[in-house]
Amino acid sequence: MDVIFTHGAGLDVHKKRVTACRVIPDPTGQQAEGIMEVKDFGTMTRDLLALADWLAAVGVTHVAMESTGEYWRPVYNLLEGDLTVFLVNAAHVKQVPGRKTDKNDARWLAKLMRYGLLQASFIPPQGQRELRELTRYRTKLVQERSREVNRVQGVLERATIKLAAVATDVMGVSGRAILAALIQGRADPATMAELARGRMRTKLPLLEQALTGVVRAHHRQLLAIQLAHIDFLDEQIESLSAEITRCLTNLSPAEPSEAPDESVGAVERGAEPSPPMSFSRAVTLLDTL
């Protein structure tokens, strides 16, 4: 039995609802397409669980929903364990005859599913989806950190501090030590230049000139807030990196415990068997491109 409901045009952020259509075989045999029942549900967890019960009450096995923005995700997450869920592209099911309404969309999806005219979109497994959310959020934090570093350089420029003209990395060991002294406001340019480490010590005269500026309390306050924000982002990025490594380890297949098959077409004698393709190995291979 194919029972369909829609979660695309049937769900609007203002309406906060899911319009569902389930198909029940007509016991009299008069309606070849079956009896269609349409019902609206909210999008709270309790409402979505009621939707799942409503579908399971008649033995639903397949569900199709139209993808729109991010709204399909909570519904998919609650239904994927018990039902076969088809997430379809809205472009494949457009042109609903007649007046376009949520109920018409639900009925139209039901007909398309029964006739086998819907193509499901690829949805990664749950573990891979969680890993994707972590990596994407980490990317956003790295981008935010870069923007915050640019703001630090902007404050320095407005204070006539040309540290970026001498230091390759303003946020390096030498740069952070100089910025800390600058925020305290107790060191003169020569003393701050002496905080340089490594190759920057060969540029002490130029660095002393670069650190001579007009730094006000306003600039020091901004720098202190921005550096604290950068430190916070560094902690969050490090935490996400550790969690991503853990997820990659969990998603990687276990090492084979038995000897490799040396039959015809298998690994040649004397050749080392290739390691199993895991997420970690895939990342390593992609880094070589």
Tab-separated table of C-alpha atoms in Angstrom:
chain	number	residue	atom	x	y	z
A	1	MET	CA	0.000	0.000	0.000
A	2	ASP	CA	1.442	3.365	-1.012
A	3	VAL	CA	0.395	6.218	1.236
A	4	ILE	CA	1.677	9.691	0.559
A	5	PHE	CA	1.785	13.026	2.282
A	6	THR	CA	3.306	16.334	1.260
A	7	HIS	CA	5.622	18.591	3.224
A	8	GLY	CA	6.507	21.243	0.715
A	9	ALA	CA	3.707	23.485	-0.463
A	10	GLY	CA	1.780	21.939	2.417
A	11	LEU	CA	4.049	23.478	5.012
A	12	ASP	CA	4.387	27.210	5.366
A	13	VAL	CA	6.485	28.933	8.005
A	14	HIS	CA	3.536	31.129	8.918
A	15	LYS	CA	0.948	28.363	8.923
A	16	LYS	CA	3.199	25.960	10.828
A	17	ARG	CA	1.438	22.897	9.561
A	18	VAL	CA	1.859	19.713	7.516
A	19	THR	CA	-0.869	18.687	5.106
A	20	ALA	CA	-1.008	14.879	4.834
A	21	CYS	CA	-2.853	12.655	2.412
A	22	ARG	CA	-3.110	8.921	2.939
A	23	VAL	CA	-4.581	6.444	0.450
A	24	ILE	CA	-6.784	3.592	1.680
A	25	PRO	CA	-8.027	0.816	-0.650
A	26	ASP	CA	-11.728	1.077	-1.366
A	27	PRO	CA	-13.368	-2.033	0.128
A	28	THR	CA	-16.231	-1.740	-2.383
A	29	GLY	CA	-13.864	-1.591	-5.341
A	30	GLN	CA	-15.695	1.374	-6.852
A	31	GLN	CA	-12.707	3.724	-6.596
A	32	ALA	CA	-9.735	2.179	-8.348
A	33	GLU	CA	-7.341	4.842	-7.056
A	34	GLY	CA	-8.439	4.183	-3.490
A	35	ILE	CA	-9.929	6.460	-0.873
A	36	MET	CA	-7.845	9.544	-0.168
A	37	GLU	CA	-7.968	11.064	3.294
A	38	VAL	CA	-6.436	14.506	3.839
A	39	LYS	CA	-5.601	15.934	7.250
A	40	ASP	CA	-3.554	18.831	8.616
A	41	PHE	CA	-0.974	18.473	11.400
A	42	GLY	CA	1.191	20.939	13.252
A	43	THR	CA	4.970	20.887	13.129
A	44	MET	CA	5.691	20.441	16.843
A	45	THR	CA	7.206	17.115	17.883
A	46	ARG	CA	3.932	15.990	19.465
A	47	ASP	CA	2.045	16.800	16.254
A	48	LEU	CA	4.569	14.983	14.081
A	49	LEU	CA	4.334	11.899	16.297
A	50	ALA	CA	0.556	12.052	15.881
A	51	LEU	CA	1.130	12.203	12.118
A	52	ALA	CA	3.278	9.076	12.283
A	53	ASP	CA	0.580	7.284	14.279
A	54	TRP	CA	-2.061	8.415	11.792
A	55	LEU	CA	-0.075	6.926	8.931
A	56	ALA	CA	0.757	3.724	10.797
A	57	ALA	CA	-2.893	3.170	11.755
A	58	VAL	CA	-3.705	2.033	8.199
A	59	GLY	CA	-0.455	0.182	7.571
A	60	VAL	CA	1.426	2.840	5.652
A	61	THR	CA	4.793	1.664	4.309
A	62	HIS	CA	5.838	4.425	1.847
A	63	VAL	CA	5.754	8.178	2.283
A	64	ALA	CA	6.612	10.898	-0.248
A	65	MET	CA	7.159	14.513	0.635
A	66	GLU	CA	8.123	17.505	-1.416
A	67	SER	CA	11.302	19.258	-0.316
A	68	THR	CA	11.110	22.930	0.617
A	69	GLY	CA	13.910	24.708	2.465
A	70	GLU	CA	14.750	23.123	5.802
A	71	TYR	CA	11.207	22.275	6.838
A	72	TRP	CA	11.306	18.665	5.654
A	73	ARG	CA	14.196	17.690	7.953
A	74	PRO	CA	12.363	17.218	11.286
A	75	VAL	CA	9.585	15.276	9.561
A	76	TYR	CA	12.091	13.079	7.744
A	77	ASN	CA	14.044	12.412	10.932
A	78	LEU	CA	10.930	11.205	12.757
A	79	LEU	CA	9.613	9.010	9.936
A	80	GLU	CA	12.731	7.474	8.382
A	81	GLY	CA	13.132	4.742	10.973
A	82	ASP	CA	9.670	3.222	10.492
A	83	LEU	CA	8.668	4.135	6.914
A	84	THR	CA	10.236	4.308	3.470
A	85	VAL	CA	10.430	8.055	2.901
A	86	PHE	CA	10.773	9.592	-0.579
A	87	LEU	CA	12.051	13.157	-0.644
A	88	VAL	CA	11.188	14.470	-4.106
A	89	ASN	CA	12.236	17.565	-6.000
A	90	ALA	CA	9.521	20.182	-6.311
A	91	ALA	CA	10.429	20.673	-9.981
A	92	HIS	CA	9.455	17.065	-10.717
A	93	VAL	CA	5.922	17.411	-9.375
A	94	LYS	CA	4.975	20.906	-10.484
A	95	GLN	CA	1.946	21.918	-12.545
A	96	VAL	CA	-0.866	20.727	-10.307
A	97	PRO	CA	-4.096	20.964	-12.347
A	98	GLY	CA	-6.654	23.478	-11.165
A	99	ARG	CA	-6.418	25.781	-8.180
A	100	LYS	CA	-3.150	25.223	-6.303
A	101	THR	CA	-3.755	24.356	-2.643
A	102	ASP	CA	-1.968	22.258	-0.046
A	103	LYS	CA	-4.585	19.520	-0.271
A	104	ASN	CA	-4.370	19.398	-4.056
A	105	ASP	CA	-0.597	19.073	-3.801
A	106	ALA	CA	-0.971	16.175	-1.362
A	107	ARG	CA	-3.424	14.351	-3.609
A	108	TRP	CA	-1.215	14.953	-6.651
A	109	LEU	CA	1.804	13.472	-4.896
A	110	ALA	CA	-0.300	10.487	-3.892
A	111	LYS	CA	-1.233	9.778	-7.504
A	112	LEU	CA	2.342	10.183	-8.744
A	113	MET	CA	3.645	7.775	-6.109
A	114	ARG	CA	1.012	5.128	-6.891
A	115	TYR	CA	1.956	5.246	-10.565
A	116	GLY	CA	5.688	5.070	-9.813
A	117	LEU	CA	6.454	8.490	-11.285
A	118	LEU	CA	8.423	9.902	-8.360
A	119	GLN	CA	12.189	9.754	-8.067
A	120	ALA	CA	13.529	9.944	-4.534
A	121	SER	CA	16.405	12.313	-3.767
A	122	PHE	CA	19.534	10.908	-2.163
A	123	ILE	CA	19.551	11.447	1.605
A	124	PRO	CA	22.792	10.416	3.375
A	125	PRO	CA	22.555	8.103	6.398
A	126	GLN	CA	21.998	9.728	9.776
A	127	GLY	CA	25.652	9.460	10.835
A	128	GLN	CA	26.808	11.154	7.654
A	129	ARG	CA	24.187	13.890	8.032
A	130	GLU	CA	25.404	14.607	11.555
A	131	LEU	CA	28.992	14.731	10.326
A	132	ARG	CA	27.969	17.124	7.565
A	133	GLU	CA	26.334	19.480	10.077
A	134	LEU	CA	29.489	19.483	12.194
A	135	THR	CA	31.823	20.192	9.269
A	136	ARG	CA	29.598	22.917	7.861
A	137	TYR	CA	29.290	24.619	11.226
A	138	ARG	CA	33.047	24.397	11.715
A	139	THR	CA	33.502	26.090	8.332
A	140	LYS	CA	31.224	28.915	9.456
A	141	LEU	CA	33.228	29.377	12.651
A	142	VAL	CA	36.515	29.457	10.720
A	143	GLN	CA	35.047	32.109	8.418
A	144	GLU	CA	33.825	34.109	11.407
A	145	ARG	CA	37.299	33.914	12.956
A	146	SER	CA	38.843	35.296	9.753
A	147	ARG	CA	36.364	38.181	9.793
A	148	GLU	CA	37.193	38.921	13.440
A	149	VAL	CA	40.928	38.971	12.664
A	150	ASN	CA	40.201	41.466	9.888
A	151	ARG	CA	38.354	43.610	12.425
A	152	VAL	CA	41.416	43.552	14.685
A	153	GLN	CA	43.554	44.762	11.796
A	154	GLY	CA	41.007	47.488	11.098
A	155	VAL	CA	41.250	48.792	14.658
A	156	LEU	CA	45.049	48.752	14.457
A	157	GLU	CA	44.983	50.719	11.212
A	158	ARG	CA	42.686	53.328	12.726
A	159	ALA	CA	45.124	53.596	15.648
A	160	THR	CA	48.024	54.028	13.155
A	161	ILE	CA	49.586	50.738	14.251
A	162	LYS	CA	51.129	49.030	11.185
A	163	LEU	CA	51.761	45.648	12.770
A	164	ALA	CA	50.400	43.794	9.714
A	165	ALA	CA	53.045	45.477	7.531
A	166	VAL	CA	55.822	43.759	9.526
A	167	ALA	CA	54.263	40.588	10.938
A	168	THR	CA	53.099	37.915	8.538
A	169	ASP	CA	50.537	36.673	11.056
A	170	VAL	CA	49.090	39.258	13.403
A	171	MET	CA	47.607	36.471	15.519
A	172	GLY	CA	50.876	34.552	15.844
A	173	VAL	CA	52.899	34.172	19.040
A	174	SER	CA	54.718	37.484	18.603
A	175	GLY	CA	51.594	39.286	17.434
A	176	ARG	CA	49.486	38.132	20.377
A	177	ALA	CA	52.178	39.143	22.860
A	178	ILE	CA	52.422	42.591	21.276
A	179	LEU	CA	48.638	42.988	21.200
A	180	ALA	CA	48.387	42.027	24.874
A	181	ALA	CA	50.950	44.687	25.786
A	182	LEU	CA	49.176	47.189	23.558
A	183	ILE	CA	45.847	46.544	25.298
A	184	GLN	CA	47.442	47.060	28.728
A	185	GLY	CA	48.801	50.415	27.543
A	186	ARG	CA	51.876	50.226	29.756
A	187	ALA	CA	54.588	49.543	27.178
A	188	ASP	CA	56.256	51.928	24.765
A	189	PRO	CA	56.973	50.912	21.127
A	190	ALA	CA	60.547	49.802	21.880
A	191	THR	CA	59.466	47.567	24.769
A	192	MET	CA	56.650	46.025	22.701
A	193	ALA	CA	59.062	45.373	19.822
A	194	GLU	CA	61.269	43.366	22.178
A	195	LEU	CA	58.387	40.903	22.587
A	196	ALA	CA	58.980	39.653	19.046
A	197	ARG	CA	60.110	36.069	18.600
A	198	GLY	CA	61.898	34.152	15.884
A	199	ARG	CA	62.572	35.836	12.552
A	200	MET	CA	60.676	38.948	13.576
A	201	ARG	CA	63.616	39.942	15.794
A	202	THR	CA	65.554	40.780	12.646
A	203	LYS	CA	63.014	43.559	12.018
A	204	LEU	CA	63.134	45.254	15.422
A	205	PRO	CA	63.808	48.802	14.131
A	206	LEU	CA	61.007	48.522	11.555
A	207	LEU	CA	58.710	46.913	14.107
A	208	GLU	CA	59.313	49.734	16.573
A	209	GLN	CA	58.251	52.232	13.922
A	210	ALA	CA	55.170	50.166	13.090
A	211	LEU	CA	54.117	50.125	16.747
A	212	THR	CA	54.305	53.892	17.083
A	213	GLY	CA	50.791	55.202	16.786
A	214	VAL	CA	47.901	56.978	18.461
A	215	VAL	CA	46.194	54.325	20.591
A	216	ARG	CA	43.258	55.483	22.680
A	217	ALA	CA	41.273	53.709	25.386
A	218	HIS	CA	38.526	53.150	22.828
A	219	HIS	CA	40.912	51.169	20.625
A	220	ARG	CA	42.169	49.103	23.567
A	221	GLN	CA	38.629	48.202	24.583
A	222	LEU	CA	37.741	47.061	21.064
A	223	LEU	CA	40.924	45.001	20.775
A	224	ALA	CA	40.285	43.289	24.104
A	225	ILE	CA	36.740	42.312	23.078
A	226	GLN	CA	37.843	41.096	19.660
A	227	LEU	CA	40.734	39.009	20.981
A	228	ALA	CA	38.424	37.416	23.570
A	229	HIS	CA	36.015	36.550	20.753
A	230	ILE	CA	38.827	35.016	18.709
A	231	ASP	CA	39.916	32.914	21.692
A	232	PHE	CA	36.335	31.726	22.138
A	233	LEU	CA	36.107	30.784	18.440
A	234	ASP	CA	39.408	28.901	18.680
A	235	GLU	CA	38.000	26.825	21.543
A	236	GLN	CA	34.825	26.071	19.625
A	237	ILE	CA	36.732	25.117	16.469
A	238	GLU	CA	39.008	22.812	18.443
A	239	SER	CA	36.007	21.176	20.104
A	240	LEU	CA	34.303	20.643	16.748
A	241	SER	CA	37.496	19.232	15.245
A	242	ALA	CA	37.689	16.640	18.022
A	243	GLU	CA	34.025	15.705	17.529
A	244	ILE	CA	34.512	15.443	13.747
A	245	THR	CA	37.464	13.103	14.284
A	246	ARG	CA	35.344	10.958	16.569
A	247	CYS	CA	32.510	10.814	14.021
A	248	LEU	CA	34.925	9.881	11.239
A	249	THR	CA	36.266	7.055	13.381
A	250	ASN	CA	32.762	5.760	14.100
A	251	LEU	CA	31.797	5.895	10.421
A	252	SER	CA	34.954	4.097	9.273
A	253	PRO	CA	34.611	0.342	8.647
A	254	ALA	CA	36.471	-2.055	10.919
A	255	GLU	CA	39.774	-3.481	9.804
A	256	PRO	CA	39.397	-6.948	8.170
A	257	SER	CA	40.339	-9.685	10.623
A	258	GLU	CA	40.734	-12.478	8.052
A	259	ALA	CA	43.468	-12.857	5.503
A	260	PRO	CA	42.673	-11.416	2.066
A	261	ASP	CA	41.351	-13.733	-0.610
A	262	GLU	CA	44.177	-14.817	-2.907
A	263	SER	CA	42.022	-16.512	-5.506
A	264	VAL	CA	41.951	-15.533	-9.162
A	265	GLY	CA	41.186	-11.846	-9.516
A	266	ALA	CA	42.029	-11.114	-5.887
A	267	VAL	CA	45.144	-9.542	-4.418
A	268	GLU	CA	48.303	-10.717	-6.157
A	269	ARG	CA	50.761	-12.741	-4.131
A	270	GLY	CA	53.387	-10.574	-2.477
A	271	ALA	CA	51.330	-7.390	-2.910
A	272	GLU	CA	50.141	-5.549	0.163
A	273	PRO	CA	46.342	-5.397	0.445
A	274	SER	CA	44.932	-1.895	0.155
A	275	PRO	CA	43.408	-0.510	3.351
A	276	PRO	CA	39.607	-0.410	3.531
A	277	MET	CA	38.025	2.734	2.169
A	278	SER	CA	36.946	4.754	5.177
A	279	PHE	CA	35.899	8.362	5.632
A	280	SER	CA	39.323	9.203	7.059
A	281	ARG	CA	41.112	7.600	4.113
A	282	ALA	CA	38.749	9.295	1.669
A	283	VAL	CA	39.598	12.678	3.204
A	284	THR	CA	43.314	11.873	2.900
A	285	LEU	CA	42.929	10.948	-0.759
A	286	LEU	CA	40.906	14.081	-1.502
A	287	ASP	CA	43.611	16.229	0.098
A	288	THR	CA	46.095	14.924	-2.492
A	289	LEU	CA	44.082	16.286	-5.438
